[in-house]
């Protein structure tokens, strides 16, 4: 996972719906007739779906393909998958599920990162992978995107037109799955988060109706969908801001350091990040990893410096790290679509393989690195991967994006609550499925997050919703200002009174 960028998405556990302590107004209403079997499902819903749609059931090869997840221990339970071909197919499936009081969950690329996904029981998967529209408007300022697009195909399609926009940093991750919760990425210094580029959305609601959502049409829903969107609807199509490409080339320098350089590296990262004022063309991404090509006994820290432009122009930002004498250095100059592969996060790279094993993810946002605490964190990481080789594929991800365009947006204008975070940290324990290490992984990651939190001078935990483990306070995910959760709860009661969208860090 050297040079692995945020990814994703990962992780769950085994909570039942009742364990979520849902308040009475949000409890699902048990008014369903008898559950349908496969034959009745085919007869009742199959005839209503478009010609492009398909139904799959356990035992079929395509069912297994569509229900395979990035992390194998994340296991929403489905008795059927509907591969939709149109927005109407989504609406039809939602209405059918409501009729029989069946759980339903929309899936694109299956990189969800919260253990609450495991509360889906005997449900219907609504698979969006066919909704792949990418149409650039004649004026070159917007694009129509289907709800099933993902970073790799969007980036390549826009690049072919000399355009770019906000996107995630791993090619395999769905654009809207990330965008509904925020959507960090390498271009955000110029364009903001993925959600900052959404102009309007076509959304299927919890009752199966369809709504057009924009700043003028259903503006309260437009606010909520951008930052807490998994709680309110299924996006089938959107209009997206696009821009002339900033540079035809990108530069990347990847440097690897041993443990004796951890504190100097973090001191230099703090200087580069400069309390959230890092230049728009610069991105940094660091990673704790076990790399047997460097050492078969000790983990290392990898530092990646991306630059939107030439390697020559990147030198002032790279040189301070080179002066720390890394044990390995690699340089790349390539196009933006290919930077995914240079960074090891391309569609065909290991990090995008499915499944990748079992994994959890624990996030936290920081404003600056507490250098002594980060040295302690590295030691905690080293002790674990050295004492238990089953965790040798684990990482600590340290993402530093340029934030000018993110911080330029009024924090109150969207439901996204983390614009004052300058660094995104992800604790990623990973192990071989079947080795019964879930509890140990959770204990380790929780200890790591608590350690780093101790060095924030009392700043409350900030947990990015797309990385949230599912055990964080809702305030940590959706914001500590009382008005935020108050507004979200009112909108939840209005648009999803039966609590149908309850499987992704639900607002309660």
Tab-separated table of C-alpha atoms in Angstrom:
chain	number	residue	atom	x	y	z
A	1	UNK	CA	0.000	0.000	0.000
A	2	UNK	CA	3.045	2.227	-0.581
A	3	UNK	CA	1.644	5.491	-1.802
A	4	UNK	CA	-1.861	4.321	-1.204
A	5	UNK	CA	-4.323	7.205	-1.162
A	6	UNK	CA	-7.488	7.502	0.709
A	7	UNK	CA	-9.493	4.957	-0.176
A	8	UNK	CA	-11.925	4.220	0.945
A	9	UNK	CA	-13.784	2.456	2.520
A	10	UNK	CA	-13.477	-0.752	4.378
A	11	UNK	CA	-14.739	-2.259	7.567
A	12	UNK	CA	-17.682	-3.480	9.558
A	13	UNK	CA	-18.747	-5.673	12.353
A	14	UNK	CA	-21.725	-7.414	13.583
A	15	UNK	CA	-24.234	-5.037	15.230
A	16	UNK	CA	-27.896	-5.901	15.010
A	17	UNK	CA	-30.387	-3.190	14.171
A	18	UNK	CA	-31.661	-3.217	17.738
A	19	UNK	CA	-28.138	-2.586	19.036
A	20	UNK	CA	-28.188	0.805	17.357
A	21	UNK	CA	-30.599	2.088	20.028
A	22	UNK	CA	-32.869	3.740	17.488
A	23	UNK	CA	-35.389	6.127	19.054
A	24	UNK	CA	-39.058	5.216	18.747
A	25	UNK	CA	-40.001	7.763	16.031
A	26	UNK	CA	-37.465	6.123	13.699
A	27	UNK	CA	-38.280	2.483	14.357
A	28	UNK	CA	-39.259	0.664	11.116
A	29	UNK	CA	-42.927	-0.205	11.065
A	30	UNK	CA	-43.716	-3.898	10.950
A	31	UNK	CA	-46.745	-3.843	8.673
A	32	UNK	CA	-45.460	-6.171	5.970
A	33	UNK	CA	-47.195	-9.082	4.319
A	34	UNK	CA	-45.354	-12.404	4.102
A	35	UNK	CA	-41.896	-12.129	2.592
A	36	UNK	CA	-41.710	-13.122	-1.095
A	37	UNK	CA	-39.666	-16.051	-2.317
A	38	UNK	CA	-37.424	-15.908	-5.366
A	39	UNK	CA	-40.152	-16.953	-7.767
A	40	UNK	CA	-42.665	-14.397	-6.514
A	41	UNK	CA	-39.956	-11.730	-6.573
A	42	UNK	CA	-39.237	-12.531	-10.208
A	43	UNK	CA	-42.927	-12.538	-11.073
A	44	UNK	CA	-43.833	-9.365	-9.231
A	45	UNK	CA	-40.836	-7.119	-9.785
A	46	UNK	CA	-39.157	-8.713	-12.780
A	47	UNK	CA	-41.963	-7.734	-15.146
A	48	UNK	CA	-41.753	-4.108	-13.998
A	49	UNK	CA	-38.041	-3.628	-14.546
A	50	UNK	CA	-36.401	-2.260	-17.686
A	51	UNK	CA	-34.842	-4.561	-20.268
A	52	UNK	CA	-31.395	-3.588	-19.018
A	53	UNK	CA	-32.123	-4.671	-15.443
A	54	UNK	CA	-31.396	-8.107	-14.007
A	55	UNK	CA	-32.252	-10.119	-10.893
A	56	UNK	CA	-29.699	-12.375	-9.195
A	57	UNK	CA	-29.944	-14.742	-6.251
A	58	UNK	CA	-27.518	-16.620	-3.984
A	59	UNK	CA	-25.833	-19.477	-5.799
A	60	UNK	CA	-25.532	-17.590	-9.078
A	61	UNK	CA	-22.072	-16.515	-10.183
A	62	UNK	CA	-23.129	-12.950	-10.912
A	63	UNK	CA	-24.758	-12.649	-7.500
A	64	UNK	CA	-21.424	-13.484	-5.908
A	65	UNK	CA	-19.670	-10.967	-8.138
A	66	UNK	CA	-22.117	-8.204	-7.277
A	67	UNK	CA	-22.070	-8.862	-3.531
A	68	UNK	CA	-18.291	-9.218	-3.123
A	69	UNK	CA	-16.968	-6.359	-1.009
A	70	UNK	CA	-13.570	-4.740	-0.639
A	71	UNK	CA	-13.375	-5.925	2.983
A	72	UNK	CA	-14.716	-9.450	3.476
A	73	UNK	CA	-15.747	-8.866	7.085
A	74	UNK	CA	-18.215	-6.223	5.932
A	75	UNK	CA	-21.242	-8.347	5.254
A	76	UNK	CA	-24.652	-6.849	4.623
A	77	UNK	CA	-26.946	-9.824	4.074
A	78	UNK	CA	-29.029	-9.986	0.878
A	79	UNK	CA	-31.500	-12.555	-0.426
A	80	UNK	CA	-31.498	-10.916	-3.875
A	81	UNK	CA	-29.668	-8.361	-5.993
A	82	UNK	CA	-31.374	-6.084	-8.491
A	83	UNK	CA	-28.926	-4.737	-11.040
A	84	UNK	CA	-30.837	-1.642	-12.120
A	85	UNK	CA	-30.687	-0.144	-15.585
A	86	UNK	CA	-32.665	3.055	-15.040
A	87	UNK	CA	-33.799	5.421	-12.301
A	88	UNK	CA	-37.269	3.948	-12.631
A	89	UNK	CA	-35.813	0.515	-11.795
A	90	UNK	CA	-34.466	1.975	-8.560
A	91	UNK	CA	-37.863	3.448	-7.694
A	92	UNK	CA	-39.623	0.175	-8.528
A	93	UNK	CA	-37.271	-1.811	-6.318
A	94	UNK	CA	-37.611	0.587	-3.389
A	95	UNK	CA	-41.406	0.453	-3.593
A	96	UNK	CA	-41.325	-3.349	-3.700
A	97	UNK	CA	-39.018	-3.489	-0.668
A	98	UNK	CA	-41.292	-1.115	1.239
A	99	UNK	CA	-44.362	-3.198	0.411
A	100	UNK	CA	-42.827	-6.225	2.137
A	101	UNK	CA	-40.864	-4.230	4.750
A	102	UNK	CA	-37.595	-5.598	3.355
A	103	UNK	CA	-34.237	-3.952	4.020
A	104	UNK	CA	-32.679	-2.409	0.917
A	105	UNK	CA	-29.264	-0.937	0.257
A	106	UNK	CA	-27.916	0.817	-2.823
A	107	UNK	CA	-24.408	-0.283	-3.799
A	108	UNK	CA	-21.983	1.053	-6.363
A	109	UNK	CA	-18.392	-0.130	-5.780
A	110	UNK	CA	-18.816	-1.727	-2.302
A	111	UNK	CA	-16.098	0.224	-0.484
A	112	UNK	CA	-18.333	1.340	2.390
A	113	UNK	CA	-16.382	1.871	5.594
A	114	UNK	CA	-18.842	1.564	8.443
A	115	UNK	CA	-19.785	-1.458	10.507
A	116	UNK	CA	-23.429	-0.290	10.462
A	117	UNK	CA	-23.647	-1.765	6.952
A	118	UNK	CA	-23.682	-5.192	8.580
A	119	UNK	CA	-27.123	-4.475	10.019
A	120	UNK	CA	-28.744	-5.211	6.629
A	121	UNK	CA	-30.555	-8.522	7.150
A	122	UNK	CA	-32.228	-10.586	4.414
A	123	UNK	CA	-32.365	-7.485	2.256
A	124	UNK	CA	-32.303	-6.483	-1.405
A	125	UNK	CA	-29.165	-5.025	-2.885
A	126	UNK	CA	-29.815	-2.273	-5.447
A	127	UNK	CA	-26.722	-2.362	-7.619
A	128	UNK	CA	-26.052	0.847	-9.567
A	129	UNK	CA	-23.113	-0.264	-11.703
A	130	UNK	CA	-24.999	0.127	-15.014
A	131	UNK	CA	-25.704	3.830	-14.408
A	132	UNK	CA	-22.530	4.927	-16.166
A	133	UNK	CA	-23.533	8.040	-18.092
A	134	UNK	CA	-20.774	10.631	-18.561
A	135	UNK	CA	-21.913	13.425	-20.893
A	136	UNK	CA	-20.001	16.705	-21.132
A	137	UNK	CA	-22.181	19.731	-21.885
A	138	UNK	CA	-21.471	21.674	-25.110
A	139	UNK	CA	-20.192	24.663	-23.128
A	140	UNK	CA	-17.675	22.444	-21.307
A	141	UNK	CA	-18.724	23.721	-17.877
A	142	UNK	CA	-20.784	20.799	-16.618
A	143	UNK	CA	-21.224	17.072	-17.090
A	144	UNK	CA	-24.145	14.723	-16.563
A	145	UNK	CA	-23.037	11.694	-14.547
A	146	UNK	CA	-24.865	8.481	-13.724
A	147	UNK	CA	-25.110	7.349	-10.128
A	148	UNK	CA	-22.878	4.350	-10.831
A	149	UNK	CA	-19.781	6.161	-12.118
A	150	UNK	CA	-16.471	5.783	-10.317
A	151	UNK	CA	-13.304	7.835	-10.122
A	152	UNK	CA	-11.340	6.067	-12.850
A	153	UNK	CA	-13.940	6.335	-15.604
A	154	UNK	CA	-14.897	9.918	-14.700
A	155	UNK	CA	-11.286	11.126	-14.597
A	156	UNK	CA	-10.410	9.465	-17.899
A	157	UNK	CA	-13.553	10.690	-19.667
A	158	UNK	CA	-12.971	14.278	-18.550
A	159	UNK	CA	-9.246	14.130	-19.334
A	160	UNK	CA	-10.056	13.103	-22.903
A	161	UNK	CA	-11.946	16.422	-23.218
A	162	UNK	CA	-9.197	18.473	-21.541
A	163	UNK	CA	-11.329	18.750	-18.402
A	164	UNK	CA	-11.072	17.835	-14.726
A	165	UNK	CA	-13.048	18.131	-11.517
A	166	UNK	CA	-13.133	16.917	-7.958
A	167	UNK	CA	-12.715	13.170	-7.535
A	168	UNK	CA	-11.506	10.689	-4.985
A	169	UNK	CA	-7.917	9.508	-4.949
A	170	UNK	CA	-8.460	5.791	-5.646
A	171	UNK	CA	-9.607	4.831	-9.126
A	172	UNK	CA	-11.944	2.060	-8.012
A	173	UNK	CA	-14.073	4.062	-5.575
A	174	UNK	CA	-17.532	5.279	-6.597
A	175	UNK	CA	-17.787	9.032	-7.092
A	176	UNK	CA	-21.179	9.472	-5.419
A	177	UNK	CA	-20.547	7.079	-2.548
A	178	UNK	CA	-17.697	9.358	-1.557
A	179	UNK	CA	-19.438	12.562	-2.630
A	180	UNK	CA	-22.520	12.112	-0.472
A	181	UNK	CA	-20.269	12.217	2.584
A	182	UNK	CA	-17.670	14.691	1.327
A	183	UNK	CA	-15.218	13.334	-1.223
A	184	UNK	CA	-11.575	14.185	-0.545
A	185	UNK	CA	-9.204	14.175	-3.518
A	186	UNK	CA	-6.070	15.568	-5.104
A	187	UNK	CA	-7.766	18.430	-6.964
A	188	UNK	CA	-9.630	19.832	-3.979
A	189	UNK	CA	-7.218	22.744	-3.572
A	190	UNK	CA	-8.682	24.071	-6.835
A	191	UNK	CA	-12.220	22.640	-6.931
A	192	UNK	CA	-13.154	21.741	-3.374
A	193	UNK	CA	-14.648	18.439	-2.276
A	194	UNK	CA	-16.652	16.204	-4.593
A	195	UNK	CA	-19.853	17.484	-2.959
A	196	UNK	CA	-18.838	21.105	-3.666
A	197	UNK	CA	-19.111	20.365	-7.390
A	198	UNK	CA	-22.627	18.907	-7.351
A	199	UNK	CA	-25.094	21.269	-9.051
A	200	UNK	CA	-28.172	19.074	-8.928
A	201	UNK	CA	-29.223	15.468	-8.350
A	202	UNK	CA	-31.977	13.095	-9.364
A	203	UNK	CA	-32.802	11.212	-6.159
A	204	UNK	CA	-35.023	8.235	-5.368
A	205	UNK	CA	-36.497	8.771	-1.936
A	206	UNK	CA	-37.325	6.299	0.835
A	207	UNK	CA	-40.919	5.931	-0.404
A	208	UNK	CA	-39.848	5.264	-4.001
A	209	UNK	CA	-40.762	8.707	-5.308
A	210	UNK	CA	-38.258	10.661	-7.390
A	211	UNK	CA	-37.127	14.176	-6.620
A	212	UNK	CA	-35.014	16.725	-8.466
A	213	UNK	CA	-32.708	18.305	-5.908
A	214	UNK	CA	-30.793	21.549	-6.330
A	215	UNK	CA	-30.206	24.892	-4.649
A	216	UNK	CA	-33.623	26.050	-5.941
A	217	UNK	CA	-35.573	22.799	-5.980
A	218	UNK	CA	-35.824	21.108	-2.573
A	219	UNK	CA	-33.003	23.268	-1.160
A	220	UNK	CA	-33.169	21.743	2.321
A	221	UNK	CA	-32.577	18.303	0.819
A	222	UNK	CA	-29.788	19.737	-1.330
A	223	UNK	CA	-28.123	20.914	1.876
A	224	UNK	CA	-28.509	17.548	3.615
A	225	UNK	CA	-27.497	15.367	0.662
A	226	UNK	CA	-24.123	17.095	0.521
A	227	UNK	CA	-22.466	15.662	3.616
A	228	UNK	CA	-25.133	13.312	5.006
A	229	UNK	CA	-26.631	12.048	1.761
A	230	UNK	CA	-26.582	8.336	2.588
A	231	UNK	CA	-29.382	9.068	5.056
A	232	UNK	CA	-31.805	10.564	2.548
A	233	UNK	CA	-31.875	8.966	-0.884
A	234	UNK	CA	-30.316	7.151	-3.820
A	235	UNK	CA	-28.708	9.359	-6.461
A	236	UNK	CA	-29.337	8.079	-9.981
A	237	UNK	CA	-28.005	11.073	-11.938
A	238	UNK	CA	-26.302	14.384	-11.213
A	239	UNK	CA	-25.047	17.523	-12.886
A	240	UNK	CA	-21.431	18.162	-12.007
A	241	UNK	CA	-19.163	21.180	-12.334
A	242	UNK	CA	-16.153	20.567	-14.556
A	243	UNK	CA	-13.166	22.748	-15.325
A	244	UNK	CA	-10.362	23.203	-17.817
A	245	UNK	CA	-7.488	20.955	-16.804
A	246	UNK	CA	-4.951	22.825	-14.669
A	247	UNK	CA	-1.889	21.061	-16.110
A	248	UNK	CA	-1.291	18.303	-18.659
A	249	UNK	CA	1.259	16.714	-16.322
A	250	UNK	CA	1.584	15.821	-12.664
A	251	UNK	CA	4.743	15.060	-10.709
A	252	UNK	CA	5.006	12.585	-7.844
A	253	UNK	CA	7.976	11.861	-5.592
A	254	UNK	CA	7.700	8.848	-3.291
A	255	UNK	CA	10.208	8.638	-0.418
A	256	UNK	CA	10.598	5.938	2.209
A	257	UNK	CA	12.077	6.556	5.655
A	258	UNK	CA	12.978	4.300	8.555
A	259	UNK	CA	11.838	4.878	12.128
A	260	UNK	CA	14.767	7.107	13.085
A	261	UNK	CA	13.408	9.782	10.729
A	262	UNK	CA	9.790	9.763	11.943
A	263	UNK	CA	9.999	12.961	14.008
A	264	UNK	CA	11.919	14.982	11.374
A	265	UNK	CA	9.416	13.814	8.739
A	266	UNK	CA	6.428	15.012	10.775
A	267	UNK	CA	8.128	18.297	11.567
A	268	UNK	CA	8.551	18.849	7.842
A	269	UNK	CA	4.974	17.785	7.078
A	270	UNK	CA	3.734	20.394	9.557
A	271	UNK	CA	5.781	23.058	7.786
A	272	UNK	CA	4.371	22.003	4.421
A	273	UNK	CA	0.747	21.826	5.588
A	274	UNK	CA	1.168	25.233	7.255
A	275	UNK	CA	-2.082	25.075	9.199
A	276	UNK	CA	-4.177	24.432	6.117
A	277	UNK	CA	-2.509	26.967	3.804
A	278	UNK	CA	-0.513	24.555	1.631
A	279	UNK	CA	-0.434	25.718	-2.026
A	280	UNK	CA	-3.207	24.415	-4.266
A	281	UNK	CA	-0.770	22.543	-6.496
A	282	UNK	CA	0.708	20.486	-3.627
A	283	UNK	CA	-0.671	17.339	-1.994
A	284	UNK	CA	1.043	15.161	0.598
A	285	UNK	CA	0.177	11.656	1.617
A	286	UNK	CA	2.102	9.618	4.174
A	287	UNK	CA	1.700	6.001	5.179
A	288	UNK	CA	2.922	3.681	7.908
A	289	UNK	CA	3.512	0.354	6.210
A	290	UNK	CA	5.422	-2.887	6.406
A	291	UNK	CA	7.548	-3.017	3.249
A	292	UNK	CA	9.669	-6.191	2.937
A	293	UNK	CA	11.585	-4.639	0.025
A	294	UNK	CA	13.058	-2.200	2.547
A	295	UNK	CA	13.127	-4.304	5.717
A	296	UNK	CA	11.837	-7.755	6.625
A	297	UNK	CA	11.706	-6.833	10.316
A	298	UNK	CA	10.769	-3.168	10.716
A	299	UNK	CA	7.977	-1.002	9.282
A	300	UNK	CA	8.639	2.251	7.445
A	301	UNK	CA	6.961	5.572	6.729
A	302	UNK	CA	6.305	6.426	3.090
A	303	UNK	CA	5.881	10.079	2.089
A	304	UNK	CA	4.337	11.045	-1.253
A	305	UNK	CA	4.509	14.593	-2.557
A	306	UNK	CA	2.212	15.253	-5.529
A	307	UNK	CA	2.484	18.382	-7.615
A	308	UNK	CA	0.107	19.685	-10.266
A	309	UNK	CA	2.788	20.556	-12.807
A	310	UNK	CA	6.394	19.726	-13.590
A	311	UNK	CA	8.989	17.993	-11.443
A	312	UNK	CA	11.139	21.112	-11.698
A	313	UNK	CA	8.399	23.258	-10.167
A	314	UNK	CA	7.841	20.632	-7.477
A	315	UNK	CA	11.428	20.750	-6.210
A	316	UNK	CA	10.954	23.391	-3.484
A	317	UNK	CA	8.353	21.158	-1.835
A	318	UNK	CA	10.254	17.901	-2.272
A	319	UNK	CA	13.797	18.998	-1.376
A	320	UNK	CA	13.246	19.400	2.401
A	321	UNK	CA	12.234	15.741	2.552
A	322	UNK	CA	15.117	14.608	0.352
A	323	UNK	CA	17.433	16.421	2.748
A	324	UNK	CA	16.265	13.974	5.431
A	325	UNK	CA	17.972	11.161	3.450
A	326	UNK	CA	15.207	8.674	2.598
A	327	UNK	CA	16.310	5.080	2.064
A	328	UNK	CA	14.364	4.953	-1.197
A	329	UNK	CA	13.167	7.581	-3.689
A	330	UNK	CA	11.074	7.263	-6.832
A	331	UNK	CA	10.025	10.025	-9.226
A	332	UNK	CA	7.129	10.042	-11.684
A	333	UNK	CA	5.876	12.555	-14.229
A	334	UNK	CA	2.622	11.601	-15.911
A	335	UNK	CA	-0.951	12.661	-16.715
A	336	UNK	CA	-3.580	12.997	-14.017
A	337	UNK	CA	-5.370	9.723	-14.917
A	338	UNK	CA	-2.065	7.875	-14.668
A	339	UNK	CA	-1.163	9.437	-11.331
A	340	UNK	CA	-3.564	6.920	-9.790
A	341	UNK	CA	-1.273	4.119	-10.930
A	342	UNK	CA	1.922	5.959	-10.032
A	343	UNK	CA	0.502	6.276	-6.523
A	344	UNK	CA	-0.534	2.618	-6.357
A	345	UNK	CA	-4.268	3.422	-6.275
A	346	UNK	CA	-5.204	2.607	-9.865
A	347	UNK	CA	-8.113	0.437	-10.891
A	348	UNK	CA	-5.852	-2.603	-11.346
A	349	UNK	CA	-3.548	-2.001	-8.377
A	350	UNK	CA	-3.550	-4.177	-5.278
A	351	UNK	CA	-5.411	-1.650	-3.171
A	352	UNK	CA	-8.387	-1.922	-5.544
A	353	UNK	CA	-8.480	-5.715	-5.532
A	354	UNK	CA	-11.706	-7.217	-4.211
A	355	UNK	CA	-11.669	-8.667	-1.688
A	356	UNK	CA	-8.542	-7.403	0.000
A	357	UNK	CA	-9.094	-9.539	3.108
A	358	UNK	CA	-10.633	-8.347	6.350
A	359	UNK	CA	-10.220	-4.744	7.457
A	360	UNK	CA	-11.537	-1.966	9.660
A	361	UNK	CA	-11.068	1.788	9.399
A	362	UNK	CA	-10.970	4.339	12.218
A	363	UNK	CA	-10.770	8.002	11.152
A	364	UNK	CA	-9.927	11.284	12.775
A	365	UNK	CA	-9.329	14.802	11.522
A	366	UNK	CA	-6.406	16.913	12.736
A	367	UNK	CA	-5.320	20.506	12.351
A	368	UNK	CA	-1.624	19.749	12.869
A	369	UNK	CA	0.582	16.803	13.809
A	370	UNK	CA	1.684	16.468	17.434
A	371	UNK	CA	5.151	15.219	16.576
A	372	UNK	CA	6.012	13.336	19.809
A	373	UNK	CA	2.593	11.653	19.731
A	374	UNK	CA	3.067	10.613	16.094
A	375	UNK	CA	6.380	9.029	17.086
A	376	UNK	CA	4.516	7.087	19.779
A	377	UNK	CA	1.910	6.078	17.208
A	378	UNK	CA	4.590	4.709	14.909
A	379	UNK	CA	5.993	2.663	17.791
A	380	UNK	CA	2.513	1.332	18.604
A	381	UNK	CA	2.098	0.373	14.943
A	382	UNK	CA	5.562	-1.230	14.794
A	383	UNK	CA	4.986	-3.248	17.956
A	384	UNK	CA	1.755	-4.702	16.593
A	385	UNK	CA	2.916	-5.687	13.104
A	386	UNK	CA	6.131	-7.144	14.508
A	387	UNK	CA	4.425	-9.117	17.282
A	388	UNK	CA	1.616	-10.429	15.084
A	389	UNK	CA	2.550	-10.919	11.396
A	390	UNK	CA	-1.138	-11.435	10.583
A	391	UNK	CA	-1.424	-7.636	10.775
A	392	UNK	CA	1.526	-6.923	8.479
A	393	UNK	CA	-0.810	-5.613	5.755
A	394	UNK	CA	-2.167	-2.915	8.070
A	395	UNK	CA	-1.516	0.791	7.603
A	396	UNK	CA	-1.899	4.205	9.109
A	397	UNK	CA	-2.964	6.616	6.347
A	398	UNK	CA	-2.063	10.302	6.714
A	399	UNK	CA	-3.731	12.441	4.047
A	400	UNK	CA	-2.838	16.076	3.531
A	401	UNK	CA	-4.717	17.900	0.763
A	402	UNK	CA	-4.553	21.503	-0.273
A	403	UNK	CA	-7.622	23.125	1.230
A	404	UNK	CA	-8.009	26.582	-0.292
A	405	UNK	CA	-11.185	25.817	-2.240
A	406	UNK	CA	-12.590	23.702	0.611
A	407	UNK	CA	-12.208	26.450	3.203
A	408	UNK	CA	-13.579	29.065	0.790
A	409	UNK	CA	-17.023	27.426	1.045
A	410	UNK	CA	-19.329	28.637	3.821
A	411	UNK	CA	-19.307	25.772	6.374
A	412	UNK	CA	-23.036	26.254	6.994
A	413	UNK	CA	-23.929	25.822	3.316
A	414	UNK	CA	-23.683	22.006	3.359
A	415	UNK	CA	-24.117	19.223	5.905
A	416	UNK	CA	-20.388	18.463	5.714
A	417	UNK	CA	-18.966	19.469	9.106
A	418	UNK	CA	-15.180	19.093	8.760
A	419	UNK	CA	-13.888	22.052	6.749
A	420	UNK	CA	-11.603	23.043	9.616
A	421	UNK	CA	-9.713	19.730	9.476
A	422	UNK	CA	-6.313	20.076	7.778
A	423	UNK	CA	-5.300	16.392	7.912
A	424	UNK	CA	-7.301	13.191	7.510
A	425	UNK	CA	-5.978	10.198	9.462
A	426	UNK	CA	-7.158	6.648	8.865
A	427	UNK	CA	-6.154	3.725	11.086
A	428	UNK	CA	-6.490	0.622	8.912
A	429	UNK	CA	-5.935	-2.762	10.578
A	430	UNK	CA	-6.047	-5.511	7.968
A	431	UNK	CA	-5.751	-9.264	8.426
A	432	UNK	CA	-6.415	-12.570	6.683
A	433	UNK	CA	-10.064	-13.530	6.727
A	434	UNK	CA	-10.738	-16.509	8.974
A	435	UNK	CA	-8.066	-15.774	11.562
A	436	UNK	CA	-10.553	-14.453	14.174
A	437	UNK	CA	-8.711	-11.201	14.775
A	438	UNK	CA	-11.641	-8.772	14.611
A	439	UNK	CA	-11.668	-7.918	18.309
A	440	UNK	CA	-7.905	-7.514	18.445
A	441	UNK	CA	-8.006	-5.270	15.364
A	442	UNK	CA	-10.686	-3.045	16.885
A	443	UNK	CA	-8.851	-2.811	20.192
A	444	UNK	CA	-5.610	-1.841	18.426
A	445	UNK	CA	-7.186	0.772	16.155
A	446	UNK	CA	-9.193	2.272	19.005
A	447	UNK	CA	-6.041	2.526	21.116
A	448	UNK	CA	-4.219	4.225	18.241
A	449	UNK	CA	-6.998	6.774	17.744
A	450	UNK	CA	-7.171	7.492	21.461
A	451	UNK	CA	-3.418	8.058	21.517
A	452	UNK	CA	-3.516	10.593	18.681
A	453	UNK	CA	-6.589	12.253	20.167
A	454	UNK	CA	-4.615	12.797	23.372
A	455	UNK	CA	-2.304	15.107	21.451
A	456	UNK	CA	-4.968	17.481	20.105
A	457	UNK	CA	-5.136	19.846	23.090
A	458	UNK	CA	-8.705	18.901	23.910
A	459	UNK	CA	-10.117	19.258	20.395
A	460	UNK	CA	-13.092	16.869	20.133
A	461	UNK	CA	-12.935	13.864	17.844
A	462	UNK	CA	-13.633	14.635	14.187
A	463	UNK	CA	-14.683	11.545	12.201
A	464	UNK	CA	-15.139	11.732	8.414
A	465	UNK	CA	-18.384	9.903	7.672
A	466	UNK	CA	-16.949	7.875	4.775
A	467	UNK	CA	-14.218	6.485	7.024
A	468	UNK	CA	-16.281	6.238	10.213
A	469	UNK	CA	-16.125	2.914	11.995
A	470	UNK	CA	-19.669	3.178	13.296
A	471	UNK	CA	-18.951	3.581	17.017
A	472	UNK	CA	-18.303	7.327	17.000
A	473	UNK	CA	-20.683	9.892	18.533
A	474	UNK	CA	-22.957	11.380	15.878
A	475	UNK	CA	-21.545	14.807	16.744
A	476	UNK	CA	-18.080	13.607	15.707
A	477	UNK	CA	-19.479	12.642	12.291
A	478	UNK	CA	-22.080	15.319	11.570
A	479	UNK	CA	-20.778	18.238	13.596
A	480	UNK	CA	-20.752	19.576	17.154
A	481	UNK	CA	-22.730	22.746	16.456
A	482	UNK	CA	-26.138	21.857	17.963
A	483	UNK	CA	-28.028	23.263	14.982
A	484	UNK	CA	-26.456	20.725	12.585
A	485	UNK	CA	-27.876	17.544	14.101
A	486	UNK	CA	-31.090	19.342	14.988
A	487	UNK	CA	-31.610	20.266	11.342
A	488	UNK	CA	-30.580	16.828	10.064
A	489	UNK	CA	-32.942	15.069	12.474
A	490	UNK	CA	-35.869	17.225	11.389
A	491	UNK	CA	-35.111	16.513	7.740
A	492	UNK	CA	-34.734	12.811	8.467
A	493	UNK	CA	-38.206	12.721	10.031
A	494	UNK	CA	-39.603	14.601	7.065
A	495	UNK	CA	-38.017	12.649	4.225
A	496	UNK	CA	-37.477	9.217	5.798
A	497	UNK	CA	-39.979	8.879	8.665
A	498	UNK	CA	-39.848	5.072	8.537
A	499	UNK	CA	-36.036	5.043	8.846
A	500	UNK	CA	-35.430	3.057	5.644
A	501	UNK	CA	-32.011	4.599	5.020
A	502	UNK	CA	-30.483	3.397	8.282
A	503	UNK	CA	-27.423	1.413	7.271
A	504	UNK	CA	-24.699	4.043	6.813
A	505	UNK	CA	-23.904	5.877	10.049
A	506	UNK	CA	-27.587	6.750	10.429
A	507	UNK	CA	-28.894	10.002	11.828
A	508	UNK	CA	-30.960	9.063	14.883
